């Protein structure tokens, strides 16, 4: 069984904590295959894995599926994976099947407005867009689904019938549940490709990290190994790499949440830490205090920046939320709205640097596009620098002008986003970019 999933025999004598994420997933796969199923269901089987491990895992699944002549139901939020790996794709929205068809054709010739919206808001890797086409609003909770088409509140083609009658799946080779499906006669969405924002070769440094090294215990390997980076005033910089590469540790060192053994971090401005840098984390639900109203959270953040709480409505407006949200608590907001609040809270003290650590990883693709557009407009409007940390190369492509690639605690490559993407110099960078599915 272990041999089938490309694992050595010794793994049978090891405990799960001794294995990497990819190896643990292979063990889980071997266990699922033990009863020789006719169909294997993979529920986001590669979501927690790095892009390179993800590709190996998907190749393995494909090989085993072929060898066993077994069906594979792959559940994923990643359009690239679906496009690249599936013979047939079913698109679900708020508990309903809205479209199905042959492979990538579902996206290329999307008939349902939601499928088309998903396709358009999925950030491309090859170019940067002026504005990511996002679907307005958010996915309704099950209790909010009323009669009629479940997508009607977010659909710009909706009419009265859509709001009263529920469309059923219709069609033969491809099926769609929509009263007014998109046809070839419809004008496609125009997307505007941006010329890459030129990285600033000059300008005033905001913070310079020089030869910083850190390990979490004397016997542990270096979490940061002689790291050098710099961020200039008003510049958008990315750090990409897989989990365990040291990205988050570096961010935590920058804002003083972690100490480091050697090297130094020099801030070129004289201000309290709260006004030097603020951070937005991946999971807004755990980042916001559930006991505080949104207004109270924002008022507290404004006070840290010596600003008045009367600015709460303006702050909410800046992140695209109505002023009445000040009275709500985090649980009454969708994931995307919570992340908007987290961004508002971070920019409230007017920091010179906004650090975003995987800020859109937990969001639906359509909401992700809204947040990326928001971040781009905020940094432009406020003139603050951005340090964007992510494992998602297509996402970082849409936001930054300069990028650092990290691997095993070291910066292995850096340069303008365009240069690193088009002519990566380091083998690891090449591997990272070539592993991105379906882009
Ligand atoms: S049925 Fe109407 S509201 Fe629903 S997706 Fe189609 S056009 Fe939009």
Tab-separated table of C-alpha atoms and ligand atoms in Angstrom:
chain	number	residue	atom	x	y	z
A	1	UNK	CA	0.000	0.000	0.000
A	2	UNK	CA	2.783	2.438	0.873
A	3	UNK	CA	4.564	1.600	-2.343
A	4	UNK	CA	1.462	2.512	-4.359
A	5	UNK	CA	1.529	6.047	-2.931
A	6	UNK	CA	5.319	6.349	-3.408
A	7	UNK	CA	6.237	6.114	0.274
A	8	UNK	CA	9.132	4.039	1.655
A	9	UNK	CA	8.414	1.062	3.916
A	10	UNK	CA	9.889	2.777	6.976
A	11	UNK	CA	6.859	5.124	7.079
A	12	UNK	CA	4.829	2.216	8.527
A	13	UNK	CA	6.946	2.467	11.688
A	14	UNK	CA	6.675	6.253	11.969
A	15	UNK	CA	4.138	8.469	13.741
A	16	UNK	CA	2.122	11.125	11.856
A	17	UNK	CA	3.983	14.002	13.539
A	18	UNK	CA	7.231	12.662	12.088
A	19	UNK	CA	5.928	13.049	8.534
A	20	UNK	CA	5.600	16.104	6.300
A	21	UNK	CA	2.137	17.339	5.243
A	22	UNK	CA	2.533	15.751	1.811
A	23	UNK	CA	3.568	12.397	3.310
A	24	UNK	CA	0.630	12.437	5.735
A	25	UNK	CA	-1.735	13.064	2.839
A	26	UNK	CA	-0.217	10.083	0.979
A	27	UNK	CA	-0.760	7.876	4.044
A	28	UNK	CA	-4.407	9.045	4.183
A	29	UNK	CA	-4.708	8.209	0.494
A	30	UNK	CA	-3.244	4.723	1.047
A	31	UNK	CA	-5.769	4.147	3.850
A	32	UNK	CA	-8.654	5.259	1.612
A	33	UNK	CA	-7.494	2.936	-1.151
A	34	UNK	CA	-7.230	-0.074	1.176
A	35	UNK	CA	-10.857	-1.089	0.593
A	36	UNK	CA	-10.424	-0.879	-3.203
A	37	UNK	CA	-13.146	1.742	-3.772
A	38	UNK	CA	-14.803	2.283	-7.146
A	39	UNK	CA	-14.842	5.996	-6.495
A	40	UNK	CA	-12.415	8.085	-4.473
A	41	UNK	CA	-13.625	11.409	-3.060
A	42	UNK	CA	-10.886	13.973	-2.544
A	43	UNK	CA	-12.221	16.890	-0.491
A	44	UNK	CA	-9.720	19.714	-1.038
A	45	UNK	CA	-6.943	17.082	-0.813
A	46	UNK	CA	-4.199	19.533	-1.715
A	47	UNK	CA	-5.401	22.787	-0.136
A	48	UNK	CA	-3.035	22.647	2.824
A	49	UNK	CA	-0.068	21.679	0.655
A	50	UNK	CA	2.555	23.831	-1.004
A	51	UNK	CA	2.355	24.239	-4.768
A	52	UNK	CA	5.183	21.816	-5.527
A	53	UNK	CA	3.841	19.125	-3.161
A	54	UNK	CA	0.370	19.866	-4.518
A	55	UNK	CA	1.457	19.042	-8.049
A	56	UNK	CA	3.122	15.782	-6.941
A	57	UNK	CA	-0.038	14.782	-5.064
A	58	UNK	CA	-2.299	15.547	-8.027
A	59	UNK	CA	0.009	13.594	-10.366
A	60	UNK	CA	-0.113	10.679	-7.941
A	61	UNK	CA	-3.924	10.772	-7.749
A	62	UNK	CA	-4.143	10.846	-11.525
A	63	UNK	CA	-1.749	7.913	-11.890
A	64	UNK	CA	-3.564	5.773	-9.306
A	65	UNK	CA	-6.936	6.639	-10.784
A	66	UNK	CA	-5.728	5.451	-14.199
A	67	UNK	CA	-4.083	2.280	-12.862
A	68	UNK	CA	-7.150	1.289	-10.840
A	69	UNK	CA	-9.656	2.476	-13.416
A	70	UNK	CA	-11.379	4.228	-10.546
A	71	UNK	CA	-13.575	7.347	-10.587
A	72	UNK	CA	-12.281	10.410	-8.778
A	73	UNK	CA	-14.512	13.138	-7.354
A	74	UNK	CA	-12.222	16.066	-6.676
A	75	UNK	CA	-13.770	18.816	-4.550
A	76	UNK	CA	-11.821	22.051	-4.838
A	77	UNK	CA	-12.145	25.817	-4.647
A	78	UNK	CA	-9.102	26.111	-6.915
A	79	UNK	CA	-10.259	26.778	-10.474
A	80	UNK	CA	-6.777	26.055	-11.835
A	81	UNK	CA	-6.802	22.530	-10.402
A	82	UNK	CA	-10.318	21.830	-11.683
A	83	UNK	CA	-9.415	23.176	-15.121
A	84	UNK	CA	-6.201	21.182	-15.335
A	85	UNK	CA	-7.339	17.870	-13.826
A	86	UNK	CA	-11.065	17.240	-14.304
A	87	UNK	CA	-12.826	15.574	-17.248
A	88	UNK	CA	-16.107	17.010	-16.072
A	89	UNK	CA	-16.709	19.990	-13.789
A	90	UNK	CA	-19.770	20.686	-11.641
A	91	UNK	CA	-20.115	24.218	-10.258
A	92	UNK	CA	-21.973	24.661	-6.961
A	93	UNK	CA	-23.273	27.853	-5.384
A	94	UNK	CA	-24.950	28.160	-1.972
A	95	UNK	CA	-25.815	24.463	-1.847
A	96	UNK	CA	-27.097	24.200	-5.418
A	97	UNK	CA	-25.629	22.809	-8.604
A	98	UNK	CA	-25.652	25.696	-11.073
A	99	UNK	CA	-23.620	24.416	-14.021
A	100	UNK	CA	-21.862	21.316	-15.312
A	101	UNK	CA	-19.944	20.424	-18.434
A	102	UNK	CA	-16.839	18.964	-20.021
A	103	UNK	CA	-13.519	19.963	-18.426
A	104	UNK	CA	-12.169	23.460	-18.872
A	105	UNK	CA	-14.984	24.221	-21.315
A	106	UNK	CA	-17.196	25.010	-18.317
A	107	UNK	CA	-15.064	28.069	-17.668
A	108	UNK	CA	-14.100	28.933	-21.240
A	109	UNK	CA	-17.736	28.968	-22.351
A	110	UNK	CA	-19.404	29.638	-19.017
A	111	UNK	CA	-23.175	29.902	-19.299
A	112	UNK	CA	-24.057	30.643	-15.684
A	113	UNK	CA	-23.227	34.183	-14.512
A	114	UNK	CA	-21.685	32.776	-11.312
A	115	UNK	CA	-19.329	30.477	-13.247
A	116	UNK	CA	-18.348	33.388	-15.495
A	117	UNK	CA	-17.824	35.591	-12.428
A	118	UNK	CA	-15.627	32.964	-10.778
A	119	UNK	CA	-13.561	32.575	-13.928
A	120	UNK	CA	-13.109	36.331	-14.323
A	121	UNK	CA	-12.218	37.016	-10.704
A	122	UNK	CA	-9.596	34.260	-10.568
A	123	UNK	CA	-6.340	36.259	-10.741
A	124	UNK	CA	-4.154	35.426	-13.744
A	125	UNK	CA	-0.464	34.682	-13.299
A	126	UNK	CA	0.695	35.908	-16.693
A	127	UNK	CA	-0.383	39.516	-16.377
A	128	UNK	CA	-1.522	42.112	-13.927
A	129	UNK	CA	-5.029	43.527	-14.279
A	130	UNK	CA	-5.946	47.148	-13.663
A	131	UNK	CA	-8.937	45.931	-11.670
A	132	UNK	CA	-9.878	42.330	-10.950
A	133	UNK	CA	-13.459	41.711	-12.059
A	134	UNK	CA	-15.159	40.828	-8.765
A	135	UNK	CA	-18.708	39.615	-8.109
A	136	UNK	CA	-20.428	42.115	-5.832
A	137	UNK	CA	-21.776	40.879	-2.486
A	138	UNK	CA	-21.054	37.571	-0.811
A	139	UNK	CA	-22.293	33.973	-0.789
A	140	UNK	CA	-25.548	33.809	1.247
A	141	UNK	CA	-25.774	31.700	4.381
A	142	UNK	CA	-28.151	28.702	4.115
A	143	UNK	CA	-30.732	30.571	6.248
A	144	UNK	CA	-30.686	33.516	3.830
A	145	UNK	CA	-31.499	31.487	0.709
A	146	UNK	CA	-35.017	32.479	-0.330
A	147	UNK	CA	-37.183	31.519	-3.309
A	148	UNK	CA	-36.055	31.991	-6.881
A	149	UNK	CA	-32.517	31.809	-8.187
A	150	UNK	CA	-30.037	31.596	-5.340
A	151	UNK	CA	-27.601	33.838	-7.238
A	152	UNK	CA	-30.149	36.578	-8.054
A	153	UNK	CA	-29.009	39.099	-5.367
A	154	UNK	CA	-25.523	39.152	-6.940
A	155	UNK	CA	-26.488	38.766	-10.593
A	156	UNK	CA	-26.532	41.746	-12.945
A	157	UNK	CA	-28.777	39.817	-15.384
A	158	UNK	CA	-31.495	39.099	-12.805
A	159	UNK	CA	-35.118	39.995	-13.600
A	160	UNK	CA	-38.452	39.426	-11.822
A	161	UNK	CA	-38.704	35.794	-12.865
A	162	UNK	CA	-35.254	35.072	-11.379
A	163	UNK	CA	-36.490	36.351	-8.008
A	164	UNK	CA	-39.601	34.177	-7.886
A	165	UNK	CA	-38.927	30.954	-9.859
A	166	UNK	CA	-36.089	28.568	-9.124
A	167	UNK	CA	-34.256	27.513	-12.312
A	168	UNK	CA	-33.516	23.778	-12.718
A	169	UNK	CA	-30.466	22.275	-14.416
A	170	UNK	CA	-31.116	22.099	-18.130
A	171	UNK	CA	-29.165	20.832	-21.132
A	172	UNK	CA	-27.513	17.691	-22.477
A	173	UNK	CA	-23.690	17.691	-22.713
A	174	UNK	CA	-23.473	20.831	-20.632
A	175	UNK	CA	-26.133	21.831	-18.141
A	176	UNK	CA	-26.989	25.142	-16.553
A	177	UNK	CA	-29.545	26.276	-13.977
A	178	UNK	CA	-30.308	29.769	-15.212
A	179	UNK	CA	-33.254	31.541	-16.860
A	180	UNK	CA	-30.981	33.777	-18.930
A	181	UNK	CA	-27.746	31.861	-19.523
A	182	UNK	CA	-24.801	33.611	-21.154
A	183	UNK	CA	-24.555	32.803	-24.856
A	184	UNK	CA	-21.898	33.420	-27.494
A	185	UNK	CA	-23.905	36.474	-28.605
A	186	UNK	CA	-23.285	38.167	-25.240
A	187	UNK	CA	-20.477	40.690	-25.131
A	188	UNK	CA	-17.613	39.265	-23.106
A	189	UNK	CA	-16.332	41.120	-20.074
A	190	UNK	CA	-13.503	43.417	-21.047
A	191	UNK	CA	-10.452	43.081	-18.886
A	192	UNK	CA	-7.778	45.716	-18.814
A	193	UNK	CA	-4.209	44.564	-18.501
A	194	UNK	CA	-1.999	46.905	-16.533
A	195	UNK	CA	1.563	47.640	-17.418
A	196	UNK	CA	3.496	46.351	-14.456
A	197	UNK	CA	3.957	48.951	-11.795
A	198	UNK	CA	7.601	49.801	-12.100
A	199	UNK	CA	9.545	48.870	-9.041
A	200	UNK	CA	11.140	51.863	-7.431
A	201	UNK	CA	14.886	51.680	-7.792
A	202	UNK	CA	15.236	54.868	-5.898
A	203	UNK	CA	13.322	56.344	-3.029
A	204	UNK	CA	13.637	56.545	0.682
A	205	UNK	CA	13.982	53.312	2.572
A	206	UNK	CA	11.305	52.767	5.164
A	207	UNK	CA	12.796	49.687	6.765
A	208	UNK	CA	15.965	47.712	6.108
A	209	UNK	CA	16.446	44.152	7.331
A	210	UNK	CA	20.113	43.185	7.404
A	211	UNK	CA	21.487	39.664	7.925
A	212	UNK	CA	18.688	38.622	10.276
A	213	UNK	CA	18.887	35.052	11.576
A	214	UNK	CA	16.609	33.260	13.970
A	215	UNK	CA	15.999	29.766	15.289
A	216	UNK	CA	13.179	28.708	17.589
A	217	UNK	CA	15.330	26.388	19.715
A	218	UNK	CA	19.061	25.609	19.851
A	219	UNK	CA	18.561	22.255	18.114
A	220	UNK	CA	16.082	23.536	15.491
A	221	UNK	CA	17.205	24.519	11.984
A	222	UNK	CA	17.398	28.226	11.202
A	223	UNK	CA	13.910	29.685	10.683
A	224	UNK	CA	15.550	32.785	9.194
A	225	UNK	CA	18.992	32.474	7.708
A	226	UNK	CA	20.890	35.693	7.084
A	227	UNK	CA	17.876	37.479	5.583
A	228	UNK	CA	18.278	40.843	3.828
A	229	UNK	CA	15.253	42.767	2.590
A	230	UNK	CA	14.291	46.404	2.274
A	231	UNK	CA	11.013	48.228	1.762
A	232	UNK	CA	10.818	51.793	0.528
A	233	UNK	CA	8.220	54.382	1.469
A	234	UNK	CA	4.973	53.763	-0.423
A	235	UNK	CA	6.272	50.621	-2.145
A	236	UNK	CA	4.348	47.336	-2.552
A	237	UNK	CA	6.644	44.376	-1.927
A	238	UNK	CA	5.811	40.675	-1.903
A	239	UNK	CA	7.320	37.711	-0.095
A	240	UNK	CA	6.477	34.368	-1.660
A	241	UNK	CA	7.412	30.891	-0.586
A	242	UNK	CA	5.947	27.702	0.753
A	243	UNK	CA	4.872	27.087	4.334
A	244	UNK	CA	7.867	26.845	6.628
A	245	UNK	CA	9.936	29.094	4.361
A	246	UNK	CA	10.172	31.808	7.035
A	247	UNK	CA	7.789	34.394	5.521
A	248	UNK	CA	5.583	34.814	8.579
A	249	UNK	CA	8.506	34.666	11.018
A	250	UNK	CA	10.127	37.525	9.132
A	251	UNK	CA	6.911	39.572	9.309
A	252	UNK	CA	6.625	38.911	13.039
A	253	UNK	CA	10.237	40.014	13.549
A	254	UNK	CA	9.490	43.199	11.604
A	255	UNK	CA	6.731	44.261	13.963
A	256	UNK	CA	8.503	43.083	17.087
A	257	UNK	CA	6.339	40.024	17.800
A	258	UNK	CA	9.426	37.790	17.528
A	259	UNK	CA	12.992	38.372	18.618
A	260	UNK	CA	15.974	37.310	16.513
A	261	UNK	CA	19.509	36.217	17.370
A	262	UNK	CA	21.607	38.200	14.949
A	263	UNK	CA	21.374	40.917	12.338
A	264	UNK	CA	19.328	44.067	12.629
A	265	UNK	CA	16.123	45.727	11.502
A	266	UNK	CA	16.439	49.475	11.000
A	267	UNK	CA	13.378	51.674	10.692
A	268	UNK	CA	14.113	54.966	8.973
A	269	UNK	CA	11.243	56.766	10.665
A	270	UNK	CA	10.919	57.794	14.240
A	271	UNK	CA	7.449	56.728	15.349
A	272	UNK	CA	5.839	54.283	17.777
A	273	UNK	CA	5.590	50.734	16.380
A	274	UNK	CA	1.799	51.064	15.939
A	275	UNK	CA	2.405	53.872	13.464
A	276	UNK	CA	5.322	52.174	11.747
A	277	UNK	CA	3.594	48.923	10.806
A	278	UNK	CA	0.308	47.091	11.224
A	279	UNK	CA	-0.510	43.550	10.228
A	280	UNK	CA	-3.550	41.856	8.667
A	281	UNK	CA	-3.732	38.104	9.259
A	282	UNK	CA	-5.190	35.300	7.185
A	283	UNK	CA	-8.157	34.516	9.398
A	284	UNK	CA	-10.233	37.617	10.178
A	285	UNK	CA	-12.602	35.663	12.445
A	286	UNK	CA	-9.915	34.959	15.007
A	287	UNK	CA	-8.257	38.354	14.499
A	288	UNK	CA	-11.353	40.317	15.574
A	289	UNK	CA	-12.632	40.410	19.146
A	290	UNK	CA	-16.077	38.702	19.057
A	291	UNK	CA	-17.204	40.594	22.162
A	292	UNK	CA	-16.594	44.054	20.699
A	293	UNK	CA	-18.721	45.845	18.143
A	294	UNK	CA	-16.973	46.777	14.921
A	295	UNK	CA	-17.250	50.434	15.938
A	296	UNK	CA	-15.537	49.790	19.293
A	297	UNK	CA	-12.709	47.817	17.632
A	298	UNK	CA	-12.108	50.592	15.128
A	299	UNK	CA	-12.366	53.345	17.763
A	300	UNK	CA	-9.674	51.580	19.777
A	301	UNK	CA	-7.402	51.329	16.727
A	302	UNK	CA	-7.979	55.023	15.949
A	303	UNK	CA	-7.058	55.944	19.515
A	304	UNK	CA	-3.736	54.074	19.116
A	305	UNK	CA	-3.023	56.382	16.185
A	306	UNK	CA	-4.126	59.447	18.203
A	307	UNK	CA	-7.180	59.841	16.012
A	308	UNK	CA	-10.734	60.469	17.115
A	309	UNK	CA	-13.467	57.817	17.199
A	310	UNK	CA	-15.673	60.162	15.167
A	311	UNK	CA	-13.630	58.931	12.180
A	312	UNK	CA	-15.139	55.411	12.402
A	313	UNK	CA	-17.799	56.018	9.672
A	314	UNK	CA	-15.176	57.429	7.284
A	315	UNK	CA	-12.917	54.460	7.977
A	316	UNK	CA	-15.739	52.021	7.229
A	317	UNK	CA	-16.501	53.894	4.041
A	318	UNK	CA	-12.850	53.664	2.998
A	319	UNK	CA	-13.032	49.860	3.122
A	320	UNK	CA	-16.396	49.769	1.341
A	321	UNK	CA	-18.676	49.060	4.314
A	322	UNK	CA	-21.787	51.021	5.371
A	323	UNK	CA	-21.489	53.181	8.505
A	324	UNK	CA	-24.227	51.178	10.256
A	325	UNK	CA	-21.804	48.214	10.463
A	326	UNK	CA	-20.222	50.025	13.423
A	327	UNK	CA	-23.031	48.620	15.598
A	328	UNK	CA	-22.537	45.020	14.476
A	329	UNK	CA	-20.306	42.333	15.923
A	330	UNK	CA	-17.905	40.217	13.823
A	331	UNK	CA	-20.164	37.116	13.762
A	332	UNK	CA	-22.825	39.120	11.896
A	333	UNK	CA	-20.449	39.716	8.973
A	334	UNK	CA	-19.329	37.510	6.083
A	335	UNK	CA	-15.669	36.451	5.798
A	336	UNK	CA	-14.967	39.144	3.209
A	337	UNK	CA	-16.621	41.832	5.341
A	338	UNK	CA	-14.630	40.727	8.383
A	339	UNK	CA	-11.426	41.014	6.377
A	340	UNK	CA	-12.451	44.545	5.331
A	341	UNK	CA	-12.879	45.405	9.019
A	342	UNK	CA	-9.463	43.873	9.794
A	343	UNK	CA	-7.939	46.075	7.068
A	344	UNK	CA	-9.766	49.146	8.423
A	345	UNK	CA	-8.445	48.399	11.905
A	346	UNK	CA	-4.904	47.996	10.581
A	347	UNK	CA	-4.896	51.286	8.673
A	348	UNK	CA	-6.635	53.237	11.462
A	349	UNK	CA	-3.373	54.337	13.162
A	350	UNK	CA	-2.082	55.451	9.720
A	351	UNK	CA	0.925	53.111	9.675
A	352	UNK	CA	3.696	53.636	7.151
A	353	UNK	CA	3.722	49.915	6.382
A	354	UNK	CA	0.814	47.501	6.068
A	355	UNK	CA	1.851	43.856	6.382
A	356	UNK	CA	-0.666	41.395	4.976
A	357	UNK	CA	0.001	37.756	5.811
A	358	UNK	CA	-2.004	35.524	3.436
A	359	UNK	CA	-4.926	37.997	3.694
A	360	UNK	CA	-7.126	36.370	1.051
A	361	UNK	CA	-6.288	32.674	1.457
A	362	UNK	CA	-9.442	31.873	3.402
A	363	UNK	CA	-11.788	33.748	1.067
A	364	UNK	CA	-13.929	32.643	-1.863
A	365	UNK	CA	-12.310	33.585	-5.224
A	366	UNK	CA	-14.946	36.243	-5.976
A	367	UNK	CA	-14.519	37.885	-2.557
A	368	UNK	CA	-10.737	37.558	-2.848
A	369	UNK	CA	-10.876	39.781	-5.941
A	370	UNK	CA	-12.846	42.434	-4.012
A	371	UNK	CA	-10.245	42.479	-1.221
A	372	UNK	CA	-7.282	42.661	-3.619
A	373	UNK	CA	-8.904	45.595	-5.438
A	374	UNK	CA	-9.537	47.256	-2.082
A	375	UNK	CA	-5.918	46.833	-0.991
A	376	UNK	CA	-4.614	48.265	-4.236
A	377	UNK	CA	-6.833	51.323	-3.892
A	378	UNK	CA	-6.021	51.867	-0.199
A	379	UNK	CA	-2.246	51.776	-0.584
A	380	UNK	CA	-2.504	54.146	-3.530
A	381	UNK	CA	-4.869	56.506	-1.727
A	382	UNK	CA	-2.997	56.536	1.595
A	383	UNK	CA	0.505	56.264	0.134
A	384	UNK	CA	1.470	53.517	2.554
A	385	UNK	CA	3.945	50.732	1.835
A	386	UNK	CA	2.703	47.155	1.610
A	387	UNK	CA	4.425	43.907	2.478
A	388	UNK	CA	2.289	41.153	0.991
A	389	UNK	CA	3.078	37.630	2.172
A	390	UNK	CA	1.590	34.730	0.279
A	391	UNK	CA	2.110	31.288	-1.192
A	392	UNK	CA	-0.203	32.264	-4.083
A	393	UNK	CA	1.839	33.594	-6.972
A	394	UNK	CA	-1.110	34.773	-9.076
A	395	UNK	CA	-2.443	36.782	-6.141
A	396	UNK	CA	0.868	38.505	-5.406
A	397	UNK	CA	1.213	39.292	-9.119
A	398	UNK	CA	-1.863	41.531	-8.850
A	399	UNK	CA	-0.558	43.620	-5.976
A	400	UNK	CA	3.207	44.121	-5.768
A	401	UNK	CA	5.947	45.589	-7.910
A	402	UNK	CA	8.905	43.842	-6.280
A	403	UNK	CA	9.162	40.373	-4.792
A	404	UNK	CA	11.410	38.252	-2.561
A	405	UNK	CA	11.320	34.455	-2.897
A	406	UNK	CA	12.025	32.568	0.337
A	407	UNK	CA	12.938	28.929	0.838
A	408	UNK	CA	14.054	27.238	4.071
A	409	UNK	CA	14.488	30.546	5.874
A	410	UNK	CA	16.593	32.138	3.142
A	411	UNK	CA	15.883	34.703	0.450
A	412	UNK	CA	16.842	32.791	-2.694
A	413	UNK	CA	15.810	35.381	-5.265
A	414	UNK	CA	14.511	38.922	-5.487
A	415	UNK	CA	13.641	41.384	-8.203
A	416	UNK	CA	10.782	43.082	-9.965
A	417	UNK	CA	7.665	40.937	-10.127
A	418	UNK	CA	7.850	40.829	-13.899
A	419	UNK	CA	11.519	39.789	-14.062
A	420	UNK	CA	11.184	37.099	-11.421
A	421	UNK	CA	8.118	35.725	-13.184
A	422	UNK	CA	9.459	35.871	-16.730
A	423	UNK	CA	13.065	34.897	-16.123
A	424	UNK	CA	13.481	33.254	-12.734
A	425	UNK	CA	17.150	32.673	-11.958
A	426	UNK	CA	16.983	30.295	-9.030
A	427	UNK	CA	15.983	26.671	-9.524
A	428	UNK	CA	13.541	26.881	-6.607
A	429	UNK	CA	11.767	29.901	-8.134
A	430	UNK	CA	11.466	28.092	-11.464
A	431	UNK	CA	9.993	25.073	-9.710
A	432	UNK	CA	7.577	27.264	-7.755
A	433	UNK	CA	6.207	29.025	-10.833
A	434	UNK	CA	6.006	25.883	-12.956
A	435	UNK	CA	3.970	24.114	-10.259
A	436	UNK	CA	1.047	26.563	-10.364
A	437	UNK	CA	-1.955	24.601	-11.614
A	438	UNK	CA	-3.951	25.668	-14.655
A	439	UNK	CA	-2.439	29.153	-15.190
B	1	LIG	S1	-31.491	32.729	-13.200
B	1	LIG	FE1	-31.436	34.945	-13.356
B	1	LIG	S2	-30.477	35.612	-11.460
B	1	LIG	FE2	-30.072	33.441	-11.661
B	1	LIG	S3	-28.103	33.372	-12.617
B	1	LIG	FE3	-29.615	33.248	-14.241
B	1	LIG	S4	-29.905	35.369	-14.907
B	1	LIG	FE4	-28.868	35.436	-12.941
